[in-house]
Amino acid sequence: FGQGSPRRARRETSATMSEAKEKPALRKPVFTTIAELEPESRTVNLICKCVDVKTVLDEVRDGSKVKINEATVADKSGCLTLTCRTEEHFETVKKGADLIVRNASIRMFQGYMRLFVDKWGVIEKYDSKWGYAPPPSDKELNLEKKMSEVEYEEVPDDQ
């Protein structure tokens, strides 16, 4: 029971805390194309352009306002429906906007794929200062391959 023991323990704790504060270097996202997406795709990163936005739900339920927008986003490989549920997304996702979508996932809605960004994901306007590949121009967009119009059927696992 010496007086030095607790102090030594505190010093070791503060040393470990300062080591924990050092953050690892962030990795650059690996971008994919819309045509490569599948029903189980997770951690999706895209550079795309918003082609169209429409409100599919705007009502009051149980005293709170519920609004859902669906935007058609496209790149050189195809187009897909992006579901927007937050005010931040409503402000960012506008017709003609170049977008970077990070950490999104595919969710199935009535058998069709929808791109969904939850609280861990980000939708931002494209900015060349980040050093990513430029978004496709209007002429380069592939609006013929509509990934959200392909119907998928759930097949049970045979075990």
JSON list of C-alpha atoms in Angstrom, two decimals:
[
{"chain": "A", "resi": 1, "resn": "PHE", "atom": "CA", "xyz": [0.00, 0.00, 0.00]},
{"chain": "A", "resi": 2, "resn": "GLY", "atom": "CA", "xyz": [2.55, 2.59, -1.02]},
{"chain": "A", "resi": 3, "resn": "GLN", "atom": "CA", "xyz": [1.51, 6.02, -2.19]},
{"chain": "A", "resi": 4, "resn": "GLY", "atom": "CA", "xyz": [3.30, 5.55, -5.54]},
{"chain": "A", "resi": 5, "resn": "SER", "atom": "CA", "xyz": [1.11, 2.68, -6.74]},
{"chain": "A", "resi": 6, "resn": "PRO", "atom": "CA", "xyz": [-2.09, 4.64, -7.53]},
{"chain": "A", "resi": 7, "resn": "ARG", "atom": "CA", "xyz": [-0.15, 7.41, -9.25]},
{"chain": "A", "resi": 8, "resn": "ARG", "atom": "CA", "xyz": [1.70, 4.95, -11.41]},
{"chain": "A", "resi": 9, "resn": "ALA", "atom": "CA", "xyz": [-1.64, 3.39, -12.41]},
{"chain": "A", "resi": 10, "resn": "ARG", "atom": "CA", "xyz": [-3.03, 6.83, -13.33]},
{"chain": "A", "resi": 11, "resn": "ARG", "atom": "CA", "xyz": [0.00, 7.63, -15.48]},
{"chain": "A", "resi": 12, "resn": "GLU", "atom": "CA", "xyz": [-0.36, 4.33, -17.32]},
{"chain": "A", "resi": 13, "resn": "THR", "atom": "CA", "xyz": [-4.05, 5.02, -17.88]},
{"chain": "A", "resi": 14, "resn": "SER", "atom": "CA", "xyz": [-3.44, 8.50, -19.26]},
{"chain": "A", "resi": 15, "resn": "ALA", "atom": "CA", "xyz": [-0.73, 7.11, -21.55]},
{"chain": "A", "resi": 16, "resn": "THR", "atom": "CA", "xyz": [-3.13, 4.51, -22.94]},
{"chain": "A", "resi": 17, "resn": "MET", "atom": "CA", "xyz": [-5.82, 7.17, -23.36]},
{"chain": "A", "resi": 18, "resn": "SER", "atom": "CA", "xyz": [-3.51, 9.38, -25.44]},
{"chain": "A", "resi": 19, "resn": "GLU", "atom": "CA", "xyz": [-2.61, 6.36, -27.60]},
{"chain": "A", "resi": 20, "resn": "ALA", "atom": "CA", "xyz": [-6.32, 5.66, -28.13]},
{"chain": "A", "resi": 21, "resn": "LYS", "atom": "CA", "xyz": [-6.88, 9.26, -29.28]},
{"chain": "A", "resi": 22, "resn": "GLU", "atom": "CA", "xyz": [-4.55, 8.78, -32.24]},
{"chain": "A", "resi": 23, "resn": "LYS", "atom": "CA", "xyz": [-6.84, 8.02, -35.16]},
{"chain": "A", "resi": 24, "resn": "PRO", "atom": "CA", "xyz": [-5.84, 5.63, -37.93]},
{"chain": "A", "resi": 25, "resn": "ALA", "atom": "CA", "xyz": [-5.51, 7.12, -41.40]},
{"chain": "A", "resi": 26, "resn": "LEU", "atom": "CA", "xyz": [-8.82, 7.18, -43.27]},
{"chain": "A", "resi": 27, "resn": "ARG", "atom": "CA", "xyz": [-9.04, 5.03, -46.37]},
{"chain": "A", "resi": 28, "resn": "LYS", "atom": "CA", "xyz": [-10.36, 6.48, -49.61]},
{"chain": "A", "resi": 29, "resn": "PRO", "atom": "CA", "xyz": [-13.68, 4.92, -50.62]},
{"chain": "A", "resi": 30, "resn": "VAL", "atom": "CA", "xyz": [-13.74, 2.37, -53.42]},
{"chain": "A", "resi": 31, "resn": "PHE", "atom": "CA", "xyz": [-16.42, 3.41, -55.89]},
{"chain": "A", "resi": 32, "resn": "THR", "atom": "CA", "xyz": [-18.60, 0.96, -57.78]},
{"chain": "A", "resi": 33, "resn": "THR", "atom": "CA", "xyz": [-21.02, 1.37, -60.67]},
{"chain": "A", "resi": 34, "resn": "ILE", "atom": "CA", "xyz": [-24.78, 1.05, -60.58]},
{"chain": "A", "resi": 35, "resn": "ALA", "atom": "CA", "xyz": [-24.75, -1.97, -62.93]},
{"chain": "A", "resi": 36, "resn": "GLU", "atom": "CA", "xyz": [-22.58, -3.90, -60.45]},
{"chain": "A", "resi": 37, "resn": "LEU", "atom": "CA", "xyz": [-25.13, -3.60, -57.62]},
{"chain": "A", "resi": 38, "resn": "GLU", "atom": "CA", "xyz": [-27.04, -6.64, -56.41]},
{"chain": "A", "resi": 39, "resn": "PRO", "atom": "CA", "xyz": [-29.93, -7.11, -53.94]},
{"chain": "A", "resi": 40, "resn": "GLU", "atom": "CA", "xyz": [-27.51, -7.86, -51.07]},
{"chain": "A", "resi": 41, "resn": "SER", "atom": "CA", "xyz": [-25.04, -5.01, -51.78]},
{"chain": "A", "resi": 42, "resn": "ARG", "atom": "CA", "xyz": [-23.75, -3.18, -48.70]},
{"chain": "A", "resi": 43, "resn": "THR", "atom": "CA", "xyz": [-21.23, -0.35, -48.18]},
{"chain": "A", "resi": 44, "resn": "VAL", "atom": "CA", "xyz": [-22.03, 1.03, -51.63]},
{"chain": "A", "resi": 45, "resn": "ASN", "atom": "CA", "xyz": [-20.05, 4.07, -52.80]},
{"chain": "A", "resi": 46, "resn": "LEU", "atom": "CA", "xyz": [-21.19, 5.79, -56.02]},
{"chain": "A", "resi": 47, "resn": "ILE", "atom": "CA", "xyz": [-20.43, 8.89, -58.06]},
{"chain": "A", "resi": 48, "resn": "CYS", "atom": "CA", "xyz": [-23.62, 9.67, -59.94]},
{"chain": "A", "resi": 49, "resn": "LYS", "atom": "CA", "xyz": [-26.00, 12.33, -61.21]},
{"chain": "A", "resi": 50, "resn": "CYS", "atom": "CA", "xyz": [-29.56, 12.92, -60.06]},
{"chain": "A", "resi": 51, "resn": "VAL", "atom": "CA", "xyz": [-31.83, 12.70, -63.09]},
{"chain": "A", "resi": 52, "resn": "ASP", "atom": "CA", "xyz": [-35.25, 13.12, -61.47]},
{"chain": "A", "resi": 53, "resn": "VAL", "atom": "CA", "xyz": [-36.83, 13.57, -58.01]},
{"chain": "A", "resi": 54, "resn": "LYS", "atom": "CA", "xyz": [-40.42, 12.93, -56.99]},
{"chain": "A", "resi": 55, "resn": "THR", "atom": "CA", "xyz": [-42.23, 12.93, -53.65]},
{"chain": "A", "resi": 56, "resn": "VAL", "atom": "CA", "xyz": [-43.94, 9.58, -53.05]},
{"chain": "A", "resi": 57, "resn": "LEU", "atom": "CA", "xyz": [-45.21, 10.24, -49.52]},
{"chain": "A", "resi": 58, "resn": "ASP", "atom": "CA", "xyz": [-45.93, 13.53, -47.72]},
{"chain": "A", "resi": 59, "resn": "GLU", "atom": "CA", "xyz": [-48.41, 13.24, -44.87]},
{"chain": "A", "resi": 60, "resn": "VAL", "atom": "CA", "xyz": [-48.85, 13.51, -41.12]},
{"chain": "A", "resi": 61, "resn": "ARG", "atom": "CA", "xyz": [-48.89, 10.26, -39.12]},
{"chain": "A", "resi": 62, "resn": "ASP", "atom": "CA", "xyz": [-49.37, 10.18, -35.36]},
{"chain": "A", "resi": 63, "resn": "GLY", "atom": "CA", "xyz": [-48.68, 13.90, -35.13]},
{"chain": "A", "resi": 64, "resn": "SER", "atom": "CA", "xyz": [-45.38, 13.86, -37.02]},
{"chain": "A", "resi": 65, "resn": "LYS", "atom": "CA", "xyz": [-44.73, 14.69, -40.64]},
{"chain": "A", "resi": 66, "resn": "VAL", "atom": "CA", "xyz": [-43.56, 11.83, -42.86]},
{"chain": "A", "resi": 67, "resn": "LYS", "atom": "CA", "xyz": [-41.99, 12.62, -46.22]},
{"chain": "A", "resi": 68, "resn": "ILE", "atom": "CA", "xyz": [-40.26, 10.25, -48.63]},
{"chain": "A", "resi": 69, "resn": "ASN", "atom": "CA", "xyz": [-38.69, 11.27, -51.93]},
{"chain": "A", "resi": 70, "resn": "GLU", "atom": "CA", "xyz": [-37.50, 8.90, -54.61]},
{"chain": "A", "resi": 71, "resn": "ALA", "atom": "CA", "xyz": [-34.74, 10.14, -56.88]},
{"chain": "A", "resi": 72, "resn": "THR", "atom": "CA", "xyz": [-33.49, 8.49, -60.04]},
{"chain": "A", "resi": 73, "resn": "VAL", "atom": "CA", "xyz": [-29.69, 8.52, -60.01]},
{"chain": "A", "resi": 74, "resn": "ALA", "atom": "CA", "xyz": [-27.58, 7.43, -62.96]},
{"chain": "A", "resi": 75, "resn": "ASP", "atom": "CA", "xyz": [-24.00, 6.83, -64.03]},
{"chain": "A", "resi": 76, "resn": "LYS", "atom": "CA", "xyz": [-22.36, 5.45, -67.18]},
{"chain": "A", "resi": 77, "resn": "SER", "atom": "CA", "xyz": [-23.53, 1.90, -66.43]},
{"chain": "A", "resi": 78, "resn": "GLY", "atom": "CA", "xyz": [-27.21, 2.35, -65.49]},
{"chain": "A", "resi": 79, "resn": "CYS", "atom": "CA", "xyz": [-29.78, 4.06, -63.28]},
{"chain": "A", "resi": 80, "resn": "LEU", "atom": "CA", "xyz": [-31.37, 3.27, -59.93]},
{"chain": "A", "resi": 81, "resn": "THR", "atom": "CA", "xyz": [-33.93, 4.66, -57.48]},
{"chain": "A", "resi": 82, "resn": "LEU", "atom": "CA", "xyz": [-32.52, 6.38, -54.38]},
{"chain": "A", "resi": 83, "resn": "THR", "atom": "CA", "xyz": [-34.86, 6.68, -51.38]},
{"chain": "A", "resi": 84, "resn": "CYS", "atom": "CA", "xyz": [-34.52, 9.95, -49.43]},
{"chain": "A", "resi": 85, "resn": "ARG", "atom": "CA", "xyz": [-36.03, 10.28, -45.96]},
{"chain": "A", "resi": 86, "resn": "THR", "atom": "CA", "xyz": [-34.27, 13.20, -44.23]},
{"chain": "A", "resi": 87, "resn": "GLU", "atom": "CA", "xyz": [-34.34, 16.98, -44.70]},
{"chain": "A", "resi": 88, "resn": "GLU", "atom": "CA", "xyz": [-30.60, 16.91, -45.38]},
{"chain": "A", "resi": 89, "resn": "HIS", "atom": "CA", "xyz": [-31.15, 14.46, -48.25]},
{"chain": "A", "resi": 90, "resn": "PHE", "atom": "CA", "xyz": [-34.05, 16.55, -49.61]},
{"chain": "A", "resi": 91, "resn": "GLU", "atom": "CA", "xyz": [-31.74, 19.60, -49.76]},
{"chain": "A", "resi": 92, "resn": "THR", "atom": "CA", "xyz": [-28.82, 17.74, -51.39]},
{"chain": "A", "resi": 93, "resn": "VAL", "atom": "CA", "xyz": [-30.62, 15.50, -53.88]},
{"chain": "A", "resi": 94, "resn": "LYS", "atom": "CA", "xyz": [-31.95, 17.83, -56.57]},
{"chain": "A", "resi": 95, "resn": "LYS", "atom": "CA", "xyz": [-32.50, 17.25, -60.28]},
{"chain": "A", "resi": 96, "resn": "GLY", "atom": "CA", "xyz": [-29.23, 17.72, -62.18]},
{"chain": "A", "resi": 97, "resn": "ALA", "atom": "CA", "xyz": [-26.99, 17.54, -59.08]},
{"chain": "A", "resi": 98, "resn": "ASP", "atom": "CA", "xyz": [-23.72, 15.61, -59.21]},
{"chain": "A", "resi": 99, "resn": "LEU", "atom": "CA", "xyz": [-23.62, 13.40, -56.12]},
{"chain": "A", "resi": 100, "resn": "ILE", "atom": "CA", "xyz": [-21.27, 11.25, -54.10]},
{"chain": "A", "resi": 101, "resn": "VAL", "atom": "CA", "xyz": [-23.09, 8.53, -52.18]},
{"chain": "A", "resi": 102, "resn": "ARG", "atom": "CA", "xyz": [-21.02, 6.75, -49.53]},
{"chain": "A", "resi": 103, "resn": "ASN", "atom": "CA", "xyz": [-21.78, 3.79, -47.31]},
{"chain": "A", "resi": 104, "resn": "ALA", "atom": "CA", "xyz": [-25.23, 3.20, -48.77]},
{"chain": "A", "resi": 105, "resn": "SER", "atom": "CA", "xyz": [-26.93, -0.17, -49.14]},
{"chain": "A", "resi": 106, "resn": "ILE", "atom": "CA", "xyz": [-29.50, -1.85, -51.33]},
{"chain": "A", "resi": 107, "resn": "ARG", "atom": "CA", "xyz": [-32.88, -2.51, -49.73]},
{"chain": "A", "resi": 108, "resn": "MET", "atom": "CA", "xyz": [-35.57, -4.49, -51.45]},
{"chain": "A", "resi": 109, "resn": "PHE", "atom": "CA", "xyz": [-38.99, -2.84, -51.77]},
{"chain": "A", "resi": 110, "resn": "GLN", "atom": "CA", "xyz": [-41.78, -5.05, -53.13]},
{"chain": "A", "resi": 111, "resn": "GLY", "atom": "CA", "xyz": [-39.19, -7.14, -55.01]},
{"chain": "A", "resi": 112, "resn": "TYR", "atom": "CA", "xyz": [-37.29, -4.18, -56.52]},
{"chain": "A", "resi": 113, "resn": "MET", "atom": "CA", "xyz": [-33.93, -2.69, -55.57]},
{"chain": "A", "resi": 114, "resn": "ARG", "atom": "CA", "xyz": [-33.73, 0.73, -53.90]},
{"chain": "A", "resi": 115, "resn": "LEU", "atom": "CA", "xyz": [-30.56, 2.54, -52.87]},
{"chain": "A", "resi": 116, "resn": "PHE", "atom": "CA", "xyz": [-30.87, 3.58, -49.22]},
{"chain": "A", "resi": 117, "resn": "VAL", "atom": "CA", "xyz": [-28.62, 5.78, -47.09]},
{"chain": "A", "resi": 118, "resn": "ASP", "atom": "CA", "xyz": [-29.03, 5.31, -43.33]},
{"chain": "A", "resi": 119, "resn": "LYS", "atom": "CA", "xyz": [-27.48, 7.27, -40.46]},
{"chain": "A", "resi": 120, "resn": "TRP", "atom": "CA", "xyz": [-24.02, 5.82, -41.19]},
{"chain": "A", "resi": 121, "resn": "GLY", "atom": "CA", "xyz": [-24.08, 6.84, -44.85]},
{"chain": "A", "resi": 122, "resn": "VAL", "atom": "CA", "xyz": [-23.58, 10.17, -46.58]},
{"chain": "A", "resi": 123, "resn": "ILE", "atom": "CA", "xyz": [-24.98, 11.91, -49.65]},
{"chain": "A", "resi": 124, "resn": "GLU", "atom": "CA", "xyz": [-22.93, 14.92, -50.72]},
{"chain": "A", "resi": 125, "resn": "LYS", "atom": "CA", "xyz": [-22.70, 17.19, -53.72]},
{"chain": "A", "resi": 126, "resn": "TYR", "atom": "CA", "xyz": [-19.67, 16.29, -55.82]},
{"chain": "A", "resi": 127, "resn": "ASP", "atom": "CA", "xyz": [-16.64, 18.51, -55.36]},
{"chain": "A", "resi": 128, "resn": "SER", "atom": "CA", "xyz": [-13.48, 18.05, -57.43]},
{"chain": "A", "resi": 129, "resn": "LYS", "atom": "CA", "xyz": [-11.27, 19.05, -54.48]},
{"chain": "A", "resi": 130, "resn": "TRP", "atom": "CA", "xyz": [-11.63, 15.50, -53.08]},
{"chain": "A", "resi": 131, "resn": "GLY", "atom": "CA", "xyz": [-9.72, 14.07, -56.02]},
{"chain": "A", "resi": 132, "resn": "TYR", "atom": "CA", "xyz": [-12.31, 11.49, -57.05]},
{"chain": "A", "resi": 133, "resn": "ALA", "atom": "CA", "xyz": [-13.13, 10.65, -60.66]},
{"chain": "A", "resi": 134, "resn": "PRO", "atom": "CA", "xyz": [-15.47, 13.23, -62.20]},
{"chain": "A", "resi": 135, "resn": "PRO", "atom": "CA", "xyz": [-19.19, 12.43, -62.37]},
{"chain": "A", "resi": 136, "resn": "PRO", "atom": "CA", "xyz": [-20.64, 11.43, -65.74]},
{"chain": "A", "resi": 137, "resn": "SER", "atom": "CA", "xyz": [-21.87, 14.15, -68.07]},
{"chain": "A", "resi": 138, "resn": "ASP", "atom": "CA", "xyz": [-25.50, 14.20, -69.21]},
{"chain": "A", "resi": 139, "resn": "LYS", "atom": "CA", "xyz": [-24.50, 12.57, -72.53]},
{"chain": "A", "resi": 140, "resn": "GLU", "atom": "CA", "xyz": [-22.68, 9.72, -70.75]},
{"chain": "A", "resi": 141, "resn": "LEU", "atom": "CA", "xyz": [-25.60, 8.71, -68.51]},
{"chain": "A", "resi": 142, "resn": "ASN", "atom": "CA", "xyz": [-27.10, 5.29, -69.18]},
{"chain": "A", "resi": 143, "resn": "LEU", "atom": "CA", "xyz": [-30.84, 5.68, -68.63]},
{"chain": "A", "resi": 144, "resn": "GLU", "atom": "CA", "xyz": [-31.68, 2.49, -70.54]},
{"chain": "A", "resi": 145, "resn": "LYS", "atom": "CA", "xyz": [-30.45, 0.00, -67.90]},
{"chain": "A", "resi": 146, "resn": "LYS", "atom": "CA", "xyz": [-32.99, 0.58, -65.11]},
{"chain": "A", "resi": 147, "resn": "MET", "atom": "CA", "xyz": [-31.79, -1.51, -62.18]},
{"chain": "A", "resi": 148, "resn": "SER", "atom": "CA", "xyz": [-34.82, -0.61, -60.03]},
{"chain": "A", "resi": 149, "resn": "GLU", "atom": "CA", "xyz": [-37.20, -2.05, -62.62]},
{"chain": "A", "resi": 150, "resn": "VAL", "atom": "CA", "xyz": [-35.71, -5.54, -62.48]},
{"chain": "A", "resi": 151, "resn": "GLU", "atom": "CA", "xyz": [-37.94, -7.69, -60.26]},
{"chain": "A", "resi": 152, "resn": "TYR", "atom": "CA", "xyz": [-36.26, -10.13, -57.90]},
{"chain": "A", "resi": 153, "resn": "GLU", "atom": "CA", "xyz": [-37.90, -13.11, -56.27]},
{"chain": "A", "resi": 154, "resn": "GLU", "atom": "CA", "xyz": [-36.79, -14.39, -52.88]},
{"chain": "A", "resi": 155, "resn": "VAL", "atom": "CA", "xyz": [-35.72, -18.00, -53.15]},
{"chain": "A", "resi": 156, "resn": "PRO", "atom": "CA", "xyz": [-35.73, -19.97, -49.87]},
{"chain": "A", "resi": 157, "resn": "ASP", "atom": "CA", "xyz": [-32.55, -21.80, -48.92]},
{"chain": "A", "resi": 158, "resn": "ASP", "atom": "CA", "xyz": [-32.78, -25.57, -49.31]},
{"chain": "A", "resi": 159, "resn": "GLN", "atom": "CA", "xyz": [-31.29, -27.12, -46.20]}
]
